[in-house]
Amino acid sequence: MDYLYDGSFEGFLCCIYAHYYKKRAEGIYPENHYQRTMLQPFFIVETEAEKAEKVYKAIQNKISNASLQRVYKAFLSNDIQKETKLLNYLVLGFRIGKKVDALHSETVVYQVQQLEHKVAAEQHRLLGLVRFSAIEGKKEKDKEKDKEKDISSDAGRHILYSAIEPDHNILELIADHFAQRFPEETFIMHDIKREKALFCQNGDWYLGHLRKELTYAVSEDELEYRKLWKKYFNSIAITERTNADCQKRCMPVRYWKNLTEFHSYP
Amino acid sequence: MPGLDVMLEKLKILADSAKYDVSCSSSGADRTKTNKMGTAAVSGICHSWSADGRCISLLKILFSNRCVYDCEYCVNRRSADVQRASFEPEELAKLTIEFYKRNYIEGLFLSSAVEVSPDYTAERILKALSLLREKYGFSGYIHAKIIPGVSAELVRQIGMQADRLSVNIELPTKESLAILAPQKKAAGILTPMRQITNTMKEQKSLKGAGNRFSKLKQGNDYLLNGMALPTAVREQEAKYGMVPYDKGSLHRFAPAGQTTQMIIGATPESDRQIIRMSESLYKKFQMKRVYFSAYIPVVSSSKLPALLTPPPLLREHRLYQADWLLRFYGFSAEELLDEDSPFFDLELDPKVTWALRHLELFPLEINKVSMEELLRIPGVGNISAMRIVRQRRLGAVTFDDLKKIGVVVKRARYFITCNGKYYGAGDIASECIRERMLSQEKIRSGLLPREKEEQLSLFGSERRNLLYEPKEAARGLLV
């Protein structure tokens, strides 16, 4: 029996619940990516908060907190087999308990550990590879209104916007970092690939939907700082040590299109 | 603020002059929820990688490149014909905050040439840092360079603004310093270093380098190799050593510790001298890091390698590997290199070289030996050693498990047994292992940029001479 779910973490936990209380699952897949076959029966699992909560608590209490974190991080990976790998991990975990954390040589554990590692690595990498642009927070007519009312146009003048395209769904993992770093700024981090965005103001954030195409006007001095940064980026490299392979290994080319330093400015 | 063109020009000149400083890390300070612009992540964060493959974490820049000193090795020396520029404190603070806001950088790394005098320069640096911290409310990472010969009070004040301080030792012996940087005195370098260490000791934040397996924390007070402190310095220390600091303040003195850097290949010192020097710096001053910078000839001088000499990148790489062995693997400098072989093997990494010289200690049984011994096996790192120890509590580790644990099996196999069985294909004679390792190592050498000068040869000792001979030959031609 294959279980299908709605793609949310809660939905996945409900599949684990069904695995134990209904029928053994052979694989778990998100509904919209499932390849139906004649031979394999499948069942669509409803997402229920109560059941998800139960499984969540069970992982925490019967396995460990570390495993719960590992499972959550691995769940955010873009691996197509992730649910099934996690199912195997949890089955082993519920059988042997906390020991599963340190069972590095077990294939089931190794696979999940690899997923976790990839997600964590990209999470850390993205902390550096996000580039914000200052964009106009108010439309022209709002500005005129402000002028009429004699409100200083300095308050809430700009918003920071950044577009990212990470391999894994790591937006929520980097949210706290940026919310703490820029407590006085309003910013949007836009995961273009998943059409998701993180909206943050005064240190609070929430996730929401944001479509791919977006038009915005950058603020007046934005272009100047981009040019300055590009100038710095080019000046800091030592010609005698040029090593493009190393650069690409540390900063894969797929990230370049959203990096200010690789664009050209008039 | 001056116009964009002026700023672009200044940024270009002053970044260009700063790029030979190798320190890049933004680690060591842990500051979250500051309620102001900026945090500091304890692990450090890289924001970009420049065309030379080095990471860009901090805005590494000189305050000014107008220098009154005339150090032979330096691109900014007084007699050099380069464009000169200086920032105003306000310009620099504004630039930093705008870059930071866009997440281009993790913070600021501010250094400077000696404009007018060390104290004058340090005051300007302090002005810029205070503006950044107070006017702009910046609480991100700041690394400030202390210029040799600066007064104790200024060191203290800069330390209160910055997260990390560094005084560059530049050359590993007093003799080289006297030849290449006649205006810098060993005492001028060591005094602020000592002061920084003492101040941190006083506020109980002196942590030093490495992990709990490192031998650097035991505080053996070795005399610095050829750089024993003169009496005058000791007297000064007595005077300034106990620098008072404001206990109630939120600000602490250099929370991320201090570092230094040495230039490699400009002078004839051996790897052994360099690595012993860095070990004593770690022990004596409890430095966080000692950086190495492969010398890139920027000026033509009879005292230095000729202009066309390629930088000794592979040598620098080996020294960094050795530095890791000191800090995280419990090796001592004395073990890594002895008087008979004062240079590292450029073909194999220092841990393998060490293991091949001590074959009598191997093979080690993975399932029995202690953590300290595991760390001595080539191909086993801190994480994999920890995993082995954790895992074998649950059951014996098998040879097939090692790869999943993260051990580099192709390197480790010659030095271990697993449940009593040896997997290194029979022969443990050092030459044989070496041959096999080398063929693997050559595949990996893509790690470093390819150059004719650095090409691998099978004969280690001749290879070393090659590094120096072309320099001598070329010197005759150019000068």
XYZ file of C-alpha atoms in Angstrom:
745
model
C 0.000 0.000 0.000
C 1.289 3.461 -0.934
C 0.123 6.432 1.065
C -0.428 9.792 -0.555
C -0.578 13.057 1.319
C -0.955 16.774 0.671
C 2.737 17.681 0.808
C 2.724 19.260 4.276
C 4.790 18.016 7.200
C 1.584 17.393 9.154
C 0.239 15.347 6.248
C 3.387 13.256 6.276
C 3.060 12.627 10.010
C -0.517 11.464 9.435
C 0.815 8.885 6.975
C 3.094 7.593 9.726
C 0.046 7.417 11.969
C -1.841 5.448 9.327
C 1.141 3.137 8.890
C 0.843 2.081 12.506
C -2.901 2.209 13.084
C -4.339 1.228 9.696
C -2.140 -0.675 7.335
C 1.577 -0.999 6.696
C 2.837 1.553 4.207
C 5.382 0.605 1.576
C 5.953 4.107 0.367
C 4.724 7.617 1.036
C 4.383 10.157 -1.771
C 2.986 13.643 -2.222
C -0.373 13.508 -3.997
C 0.544 15.699 -6.934
C 3.736 13.866 -7.880
C 2.489 10.325 -7.654
C 2.806 7.962 -10.569
C -0.173 5.620 -10.349
C 0.308 2.043 -11.415
C -2.110 -0.821 -11.822
C -0.333 -3.109 -9.441
C 0.248 -0.913 -6.436
C -2.801 0.053 -4.397
C -2.766 3.515 -2.888
C -4.669 5.487 -0.328
C -4.965 9.250 0.147
C -4.407 10.183 3.769
C -6.370 13.094 5.189
C -4.337 15.608 7.138
C -5.612 15.875 10.686
C -3.871 18.129 13.168
C -4.622 15.843 16.105
C -2.991 12.758 14.594
C -0.026 14.756 13.380
C 0.441 16.153 16.873
C 0.402 12.633 18.331
C 3.116 11.388 15.985
C 5.136 14.559 16.569
C 5.043 14.013 20.336
C 5.809 10.321 19.908
C 8.976 11.042 17.917
C 10.062 13.499 20.572
C 9.351 11.199 23.523
C 10.037 7.727 22.171
C 12.984 8.518 19.934
C 14.632 11.855 20.684
C 14.539 15.562 20.077
C 17.578 15.270 17.849
C 15.751 12.786 15.653
C 12.709 15.037 15.452
C 14.900 17.860 14.213
C 16.646 15.537 11.809
C 13.342 14.301 10.408
C 12.019 17.830 9.983
C 15.134 19.044 8.199
C 15.282 15.997 5.958
C 11.610 16.547 5.129
C 12.477 19.957 3.671
C 14.854 18.394 1.164
C 13.863 18.070 -2.491
C 14.742 14.380 -2.678
C 11.891 12.492 -4.342
C 12.367 9.480 -2.100
C 12.498 11.484 1.109
C 9.156 10.343 2.592
C 9.956 6.684 2.124
C 13.446 7.139 3.537
C 11.986 8.946 6.529
C 9.379 6.222 6.996
C 12.108 3.588 7.205
C 14.045 5.778 9.617
C 11.063 6.307 11.891
C 10.144 2.625 11.876
C 13.672 1.794 13.011
C 13.569 4.652 15.491
C 10.346 3.521 17.108
C 11.831 0.056 17.436
C 15.192 0.869 19.006
C 14.558 4.342 20.444
C 17.205 6.950 21.046
C 20.022 4.734 19.810
C 19.021 5.501 16.236
C 20.667 8.939 16.548
C 24.147 7.448 16.619
C 23.673 4.455 14.322
C 25.646 6.087 11.528
C 26.475 2.902 9.680
C 22.873 1.709 9.256
C 21.794 2.396 5.650
C 18.398 3.674 6.725
C 19.993 6.173 9.097
C 22.750 7.067 6.648
C 20.250 8.030 3.972
C 18.329 10.360 6.258
C 21.547 11.761 7.640
C 22.635 12.603 4.098
C 19.360 14.406 3.440
C 19.704 16.315 6.672
C 23.279 17.198 5.829
C 22.352 18.555 2.404
C 19.561 20.686 3.787
C 21.703 21.993 6.642
C 24.557 22.775 4.254
C 22.305 24.768 1.977
C 20.717 26.493 4.933
C 24.117 27.726 6.051
C 25.178 28.616 2.533
C 22.083 30.695 1.912
C 22.725 32.798 5.005
C 25.516 34.329 2.970
C 24.137 34.066 -0.551
C 21.003 36.138 -0.096
C 21.208 39.598 -1.706
C 18.737 42.268 -0.738
C 17.761 45.225 -2.862
C 16.245 48.341 -1.380
C 12.931 48.909 -3.152
C 10.464 51.738 -2.869
C 8.011 50.898 -0.133
C 5.436 53.475 -1.136
C 3.820 54.258 -4.432
C 4.240 57.735 -5.895
C 0.703 58.785 -5.077
C 1.117 57.668 -1.469
C 4.197 59.823 -1.244
C 2.254 62.828 -2.479
C -0.401 62.144 0.089
C 2.294 62.023 2.762
C 3.566 65.346 1.561
C 0.094 66.848 1.814
C -0.285 65.542 5.305
C 3.256 66.667 6.083
C 4.460 63.234 7.203
C 8.172 62.733 7.007
C 8.763 60.415 4.072
C 11.704 58.862 5.872
C 9.642 56.477 7.979
C 9.201 53.092 6.330
C 10.697 54.491 3.188
C 12.137 51.361 1.706
C 11.626 47.620 1.826
C 14.376 45.070 1.354
C 13.577 42.489 -1.274
C 15.534 39.416 -2.226
C 14.911 36.636 -4.704
C 16.343 33.196 -4.027
C 16.146 29.810 -5.692
C 17.440 27.241 -3.230
C 17.496 23.531 -4.051
C 15.726 22.658 -0.843
C 12.787 24.277 0.851
C 14.874 26.124 3.411
C 13.076 29.464 3.637
C 11.724 28.856 7.136
C 15.093 27.625 8.366
C 16.827 30.906 7.594
C 13.950 33.138 8.711
C 15.024 33.601 12.314
C 18.543 34.498 11.357
C 17.457 37.394 9.166
C 14.654 38.497 11.459
C 17.175 38.875 14.274
C 19.778 40.446 12.072
C 17.532 43.203 10.710
C 15.052 43.870 13.511
C 14.259 47.370 12.272
C 13.894 46.577 8.593
C 10.924 45.368 6.611
C 11.965 42.679 4.198
C 10.681 40.060 1.808
C 12.552 36.923 0.860
C 11.077 35.389 -2.232
C 11.607 31.734 -3.113
C 10.878 32.068 -6.812
C 10.974 28.352 -7.521
C 8.319 27.487 -4.949
C 6.369 30.767 -5.259
C 6.698 31.231 -1.521
C 7.845 34.259 0.365
C 8.900 35.244 3.807
C 7.518 38.549 5.021
C 9.225 40.128 7.976
C 8.619 43.290 9.922
C 9.907 44.345 13.333
C 11.434 40.949 13.908
C 8.227 38.968 13.306
C 7.829 36.874 10.205
C 5.328 34.750 8.366
C 5.338 32.650 5.227
C 2.971 33.304 2.399
C 2.316 32.781 -1.268
C 3.925 35.151 -3.747
C 3.723 34.615 -7.475
C 6.793 34.327 -9.627
C 6.463 37.498 -11.686
C 6.886 40.623 -9.710
C 7.600 44.189 -10.697
C 9.087 46.678 -8.336
C 11.026 49.903 -8.426
C 14.411 49.998 -6.763
C 15.205 52.985 -4.600
C 17.371 55.843 -5.836
C 20.744 54.851 -4.445
C 20.295 51.099 -4.912
C 22.115 51.056 -8.228
C 25.060 52.944 -6.732
C 25.575 50.379 -4.003
C 25.291 47.550 -6.483
C 28.038 49.156 -8.566
C 30.185 49.730 -5.497
C 29.769 46.131 -4.425
C 30.645 44.823 -7.858
C 33.722 47.045 -7.919
C 34.765 45.719 -4.519
C 34.106 42.133 -5.547
C 36.370 42.476 -8.567
C 39.116 44.386 -6.758
C 39.495 41.971 -3.870
C 40.518 39.004 -6.047
C 44.241 38.383 -6.348
C 45.052 37.888 -10.024
C 48.077 35.710 -9.334
C 45.908 33.239 -7.434
C 42.995 33.008 -9.869
C 41.204 29.735 -9.287
C 37.833 29.534 -10.981
C 37.310 25.878 -10.046
C 37.589 26.658 -6.381
C 35.223 29.590 -6.721
C 32.621 27.445 -8.438
C 32.978 24.637 -5.956
C 32.296 26.942 -3.032
C 29.614 28.957 -4.769
C 27.888 26.810 -7.408
C 26.939 28.582 -10.622
C 23.244 27.861 -10.150
C 23.155 30.517 -7.425
C 24.845 33.180 -9.528
C 21.816 34.580 -11.276
C 20.486 36.002 -8.036
C 23.803 37.444 -6.903
C 24.367 41.162 -7.335
C 28.063 40.797 -8.077
C 27.535 38.767 -11.247
C 25.207 41.217 -12.950
C 26.395 44.073 -15.080
C 25.292 47.616 -14.456
C 25.288 50.484 -16.938
C 29.366 61.793 0.755
C 31.486 62.341 -2.320
C 30.166 61.381 -5.732
C 29.838 57.833 -6.935
C 32.894 58.044 -9.176
C 35.127 59.161 -6.321
C 33.818 56.392 -4.067
C 34.292 53.760 -6.786
C 37.866 54.897 -7.227
C 38.613 54.886 -3.492
C 37.001 51.494 -3.038
C 39.042 50.079 -5.882
C 42.366 51.417 -4.592
C 41.796 50.519 -0.968
C 40.366 47.055 -1.593
C 43.213 46.383 -3.956
C 45.693 47.280 -1.225
C 43.917 45.196 1.399
C 43.585 41.992 -0.552
C 46.911 40.517 0.525
C 45.688 40.244 4.078
C 44.458 36.675 4.213
C 42.323 36.566 7.321
C 38.709 36.309 6.266
C 36.795 34.639 9.025
C 33.861 36.203 10.815
C 33.649 33.548 13.499
C 34.109 33.469 17.240
C 31.557 36.022 18.397
C 28.056 34.918 19.298
C 25.577 37.743 19.332
C 21.910 37.265 18.547
C 18.855 39.355 19.391
C 20.679 42.630 19.687
C 17.617 44.699 18.733
C 19.927 46.716 16.557
C 21.120 46.232 13.035
C 23.373 43.225 13.011
C 24.190 39.940 14.695
C 27.308 37.804 14.819
C 27.112 34.074 14.086
C 29.542 31.974 16.066
C 30.412 29.801 13.082
C 31.017 32.726 10.760
C 29.280 33.149 7.401
C 30.814 33.463 3.939
C 28.923 35.789 1.634
C 30.694 35.339 -1.649
C 33.781 33.887 -3.265
C 36.050 36.000 -5.425
C 37.713 34.837 -8.630
C 40.703 33.508 -6.689
C 38.441 31.124 -4.772
C 38.895 32.883 -1.439
C 35.763 33.630 0.490
C 34.468 37.123 1.050
C 32.979 37.421 4.471
C 33.953 40.840 5.720
C 34.385 44.085 3.867
C 38.153 43.851 3.930
C 39.520 47.261 3.288
C 42.261 49.690 4.180
C 41.407 52.965 5.788
C 44.266 54.546 3.929
C 47.162 53.306 1.820
C 49.313 56.379 2.349
C 52.194 54.865 4.265
C 55.218 56.386 5.977
C 56.891 52.983 6.330
C 58.974 51.393 3.660
C 58.660 47.630 4.207
C 60.255 45.759 1.329
C 57.522 43.163 0.855
C 54.587 45.557 0.924
C 52.640 46.858 -2.034
C 51.866 50.093 -0.181
C 55.360 50.952 0.944
C 56.282 54.601 0.816
C 58.533 54.325 -2.203
C 56.058 52.283 -4.268
C 54.438 53.936 -7.248
C 50.769 53.209 -6.606
C 47.656 55.343 -6.459
C 46.915 56.596 -2.966
C 43.604 57.194 -1.257
C 42.063 57.535 2.203
C 38.525 57.179 3.466
C 36.807 59.586 5.775
C 35.380 57.796 8.858
C 31.838 58.778 7.867
C 32.157 57.443 4.301
C 33.417 54.131 5.536
C 30.728 53.731 8.188
C 27.959 54.524 5.712
C 29.374 52.172 3.094
C 29.604 49.345 5.614
C 26.068 49.745 6.850
C 24.609 49.895 3.326
C 26.546 46.796 2.240
C 25.527 45.010 5.407
C 21.860 45.837 4.957
C 21.914 44.206 1.530
C 23.594 41.134 3.012
C 26.693 41.568 0.858
C 28.953 41.241 3.873
C 29.100 39.849 7.381
C 30.882 42.865 8.819
C 33.960 45.001 8.498
C 37.651 44.135 8.492
C 39.458 47.412 8.854
C 43.167 47.762 8.439
C 45.322 50.653 7.385
C 48.691 51.761 6.196
C 50.565 53.948 8.646
C 49.467 57.451 7.736
C 51.498 60.100 9.625
C 52.046 57.868 12.713
C 50.647 54.668 14.248
C 48.628 56.625 16.798
C 47.181 59.034 14.233
C 46.059 56.098 12.103
C 44.625 54.199 15.050
C 42.624 57.252 16.096
C 41.077 57.487 12.644
C 40.222 53.792 12.731
C 38.683 54.213 16.152
C 36.634 57.155 14.886
C 35.212 55.072 12.047
C 34.388 52.145 14.338
C 32.703 54.345 16.943
C 30.612 56.028 14.246
C 29.552 52.647 12.952
C 28.676 51.292 16.371
C 27.083 54.378 17.849
C 25.657 56.541 15.083
C 24.539 53.682 12.842
C 23.798 51.231 15.640
C 25.756 48.483 13.945
C 26.161 45.371 16.064
C 27.572 43.009 13.446
C 31.110 41.696 13.246
C 34.156 43.955 13.232
C 37.736 42.829 12.849
C 40.279 45.581 13.452
C 43.943 45.504 12.690
C 46.275 46.876 15.328
C 49.219 48.667 13.843
C 52.536 47.862 15.500
C 53.676 50.600 17.829
C 50.249 51.933 18.706
C 49.641 53.217 22.248
C 48.057 50.943 24.841
C 45.062 53.174 25.438
C 44.107 53.155 21.753
C 44.428 49.367 21.606
C 42.024 49.152 24.522
C 39.495 51.499 22.954
C 39.590 49.797 19.559
C 39.241 46.451 21.319
C 36.057 47.641 22.983
C 34.498 48.363 19.585
C 35.833 45.394 17.637
C 35.062 41.684 17.906
C 38.433 40.498 16.811
C 41.838 42.128 16.879
C 44.932 41.161 15.000
C 48.504 42.314 14.962
C 50.402 40.945 11.990
C 53.687 39.346 12.868
C 54.415 39.171 9.095
C 57.801 37.481 9.299
C 58.665 34.524 11.483
C 62.055 35.703 12.734
C 63.509 38.912 14.055
C 66.288 38.756 11.453
C 63.875 38.745 8.532
C 61.904 41.540 10.103
C 65.027 43.635 10.452
C 65.875 43.151 6.780
C 62.459 43.553 5.202
C 60.604 45.859 7.580
C 63.270 47.956 9.230
C 60.788 50.423 10.743
C 58.764 47.705 12.479
C 60.306 46.434 15.689
C 59.614 43.002 17.143
C 58.711 44.665 20.431
C 56.195 46.922 18.687
C 54.416 43.826 17.421
C 54.614 41.724 20.560
C 53.586 44.427 23.031
C 50.033 44.923 21.709
C 49.681 41.145 21.263
C 50.558 40.622 24.881
C 48.277 43.438 25.971
C 45.315 41.950 24.079
C 45.907 38.536 25.631
C 46.217 39.995 29.109
C 43.072 42.084 28.797
C 41.092 39.050 27.691
C 42.564 36.962 30.470
C 41.453 39.619 32.910
C 37.883 39.666 31.668
C 38.004 35.866 31.674
C 37.244 35.446 27.997
C 40.559 34.013 26.842
C 39.697 30.817 25.006
C 42.537 30.132 22.624
C 42.557 27.911 19.575
C 41.391 24.406 18.874
C 39.250 21.810 20.571
C 39.699 19.770 23.699
C 42.162 17.436 22.003
C 44.509 20.243 21.166
C 47.710 20.529 23.117
C 47.772 24.266 22.685
C 45.653 24.985 25.713
C 47.993 23.652 28.329
C 49.710 27.002 28.579
C 53.321 25.898 28.267
C 55.182 29.133 28.208
C 57.707 28.528 25.462
C 59.977 31.363 24.637
C 59.157 32.712 21.247
C 61.590 31.348 18.739
C 64.296 33.995 18.510
C 61.853 36.627 19.632
C 62.200 36.664 23.409
C 60.686 39.784 24.877
C 63.211 42.499 25.688
C 63.270 43.884 29.215
C 61.871 47.233 28.132
C 58.769 45.458 26.888
C 58.301 43.592 30.126
C 58.438 46.880 32.002
C 55.870 48.395 29.682
C 53.668 45.385 30.201
C 53.807 45.849 33.917
C 52.566 49.346 33.301
C 49.860 48.595 30.764
C 49.283 44.919 31.368
C 46.502 45.551 33.820
C 44.346 47.704 31.631
C 41.202 48.630 33.492
C 37.970 47.946 31.693
C 34.383 48.777 32.313
C 32.837 45.666 33.842
C 29.258 46.873 33.853
C 29.275 47.756 30.190
C 27.624 45.546 27.616
C 30.669 45.943 25.466
C 33.451 43.487 25.998
C 37.011 43.604 24.848
C 37.572 41.636 21.636
C 35.054 38.824 22.275
C 36.260 36.875 19.238
C 39.895 36.856 20.337
C 42.991 37.730 18.365
C 44.709 36.412 15.278
C 47.862 37.121 13.326
C 49.394 36.382 9.955
C 52.756 35.413 8.536
C 54.077 35.818 5.023
C 55.326 32.581 3.524
C 58.094 32.383 0.987
C 59.446 35.925 1.103
C 62.289 34.885 3.404
C 64.259 31.640 3.695
C 62.654 30.296 6.908
C 61.825 26.598 6.939
C 58.376 25.123 7.467
C 59.644 23.863 10.785
C 60.487 27.363 11.960
C 57.139 28.655 10.784
C 55.089 25.932 12.383
C 57.028 26.156 15.637
C 56.502 29.888 15.629
C 52.779 29.494 15.158
C 52.629 26.866 17.889
C 54.302 29.209 20.323
C 51.964 32.021 19.276
C 49.032 29.759 20.054
C 50.461 28.772 23.393
C 51.877 32.052 24.529
C 49.164 34.395 23.365
C 46.286 31.944 23.085
C 45.594 33.192 19.569
C 42.513 31.996 17.762
C 44.224 31.607 14.425
C 47.589 32.107 12.783
C 47.134 32.766 9.083
C 49.685 32.143 6.356
C 49.955 34.230 3.253
C 51.869 32.930 0.250
C 54.116 35.762 -0.811
C 53.183 37.276 -4.143
C 56.052 39.391 -5.468
C 54.685 42.887 -5.830
C 57.905 44.812 -5.940
C 61.287 44.179 -7.431
C 63.908 44.097 -4.691
C 67.240 42.414 -4.220
C 66.133 41.118 -0.814
C 63.051 39.346 -2.131
C 62.099 36.640 -4.623
C 61.982 38.004 -8.160
C 58.812 39.425 -9.632
C 57.955 36.419 -11.757
C 58.183 33.866 -8.958
C 54.789 32.217 -8.547
C 53.354 32.318 -5.022
C 54.099 29.084 -3.073
C 50.431 28.104 -2.894
C 50.976 24.417 -2.299
C 53.369 25.149 0.546
C 50.812 27.507 2.079
C 48.210 24.747 1.778
C 50.445 22.236 3.575
C 51.105 24.739 6.348
C 47.386 25.255 6.843
C 46.909 21.483 7.027
C 49.623 21.337 9.661
C 47.963 24.210 11.492
C 44.760 22.158 11.646
C 46.725 19.221 13.043
C 48.006 21.484 15.791
C 44.632 22.924 16.662
C 42.248 20.018 16.319
C 44.200 16.761 16.232
C 46.514 16.986 19.226
C 49.761 17.105 17.268
C 52.695 19.219 18.342
C 55.008 21.110 15.999
C 57.926 18.993 17.143
C 56.183 15.814 16.020
C 55.286 17.131 12.588
C 58.741 18.227 11.492
C 62.153 17.416 12.921
C 65.533 18.920 12.240
C 66.396 16.384 9.564
C 63.351 17.182 7.476
C 62.432 20.807 8.109
C 60.021 21.066 5.146
C 56.694 19.406 4.517
C 56.355 16.903 1.736
C 54.564 18.890 -0.952
C 53.050 15.775 -2.431
C 51.397 14.270 0.608
C 49.529 15.949 3.393
C 51.346 16.381 6.728
C 49.284 13.766 8.529
C 50.107 11.064 5.989
C 53.755 12.125 6.040
C 53.771 11.812 9.807
C 52.077 8.419 9.706
C 54.531 7.102 7.135
C 57.400 8.116 9.387
C 55.787 6.314 12.321
C 54.652 3.065 10.769
C 55.645 1.279 13.982
C 52.504 2.755 15.603
C 50.194 1.332 12.965
C 47.929 -0.391 12.138
C 45.468 0.726 14.801
C 42.356 -1.268 15.629
C 39.327 0.924 14.956
C 37.252 -0.788 17.599
C 39.743 -0.439 20.435
C 41.907 2.642 20.254
C 41.145 5.871 22.075
C 39.751 9.040 20.543
C 43.220 10.635 20.600
C 44.655 7.713 18.657
C 41.784 7.678 16.172
C 42.564 11.298 15.366
C 46.073 10.282 14.341
C 44.869 8.006 11.555
C 45.080 9.617 8.093
C 41.587 9.855 6.667
C 39.882 10.086 10.040
C 38.707 13.529 11.117
C 37.110 14.964 14.210
C 33.558 14.132 13.173
C 34.267 10.629 11.958
C 36.356 9.852 15.080
C 33.483 11.011 17.255
C 31.040 8.906 15.272
C 33.238 5.829 15.564
C 33.409 6.231 19.326
C 29.649 6.737 19.563
C 28.823 3.886 17.273
C 31.071 1.248 18.802
C 29.207 1.559 22.070
C 26.304 -0.020 20.199
C 28.280 -2.660 18.331
C 31.542 -3.297 16.537
C 32.320 -1.020 13.598
C 32.949 -2.978 10.416
C 35.098 -1.981 7.481
C 32.034 -1.330 5.319
C 30.636 1.010 7.958
C 33.627 3.318 7.762
C 32.599 5.030 4.557
C 29.136 5.798 5.878
C 30.690 7.150 9.032
C 32.643 9.593 6.907
C 36.142 8.119 7.022
C 38.220 8.598 3.865
C 38.707 4.876 3.441
C 41.155 5.014 0.558
C 43.593 6.865 2.795
C 42.793 5.219 6.115
C 42.871 1.596 4.955
C 46.657 1.324 5.122
C 46.737 2.374 8.752
C 43.911 0.464 10.401
C 42.572 -2.916 11.198
C 38.888 -3.521 11.592
C 37.934 -6.355 13.935
C 41.457 -7.662 13.587
C 41.562 -7.684 9.806
C 43.886 -5.534 7.709
C 42.459 -4.180 4.453
C 45.465 -2.357 3.027
C 46.249 -5.136 0.523
C 49.065 -6.907 2.279
C 52.053 -4.634 2.377
C 52.530 -1.984 5.026
C 56.033 -0.947 3.967
C 56.215 2.819 3.861
C 57.426 3.214 0.262
C 54.698 0.963 -1.018
C 51.947 2.857 0.745
C 53.439 6.105 -0.357
C 53.382 5.087 -3.994
C 49.763 4.113 -3.811
C 48.787 7.243 -1.944
C 50.533 9.446 -4.431
C 48.550 8.171 -7.346
C 45.386 9.096 -5.455
C 46.781 12.407 -4.372
C 47.529 13.402 -7.945
C 43.908 13.021 -8.843
C 42.987 15.296 -5.996
C 45.511 17.961 -6.871
C 42.791 19.773 -8.814
C 42.302 21.471 -5.443
C 45.038 23.918 -6.275
C 45.467 26.035 -9.352
C 47.629 24.350 -11.920
C 50.954 25.953 -12.652
C 54.127 24.701 -14.164
C 56.115 25.597 -11.091
C 53.879 23.590 -8.799
C 53.766 20.471 -10.903
C 54.259 17.306 -8.928
C 57.408 15.327 -9.196
C 58.171 11.977 -7.666
C 61.299 13.100 -5.887
C 60.431 15.061 -2.809
C 63.801 16.450 -1.883
C 64.687 17.691 -5.363
C 61.294 19.242 -5.639
C 62.018 21.484 -2.678
C 65.220 22.777 -4.142
C 63.375 23.575 -7.322
C 61.253 26.053 -5.413
C 64.253 28.156 -4.554
C 66.555 27.744 -7.492
C 64.451 29.472 -10.142
C 64.124 32.406 -7.803
C 67.875 32.753 -7.514
C 68.344 32.388 -11.222
C 65.622 34.826 -12.107
C 66.884 37.301 -9.576
C 70.162 37.560 -11.386
C 68.348 38.364 -14.595
C 65.978 40.960 -13.310
C 67.980 43.016 -10.900
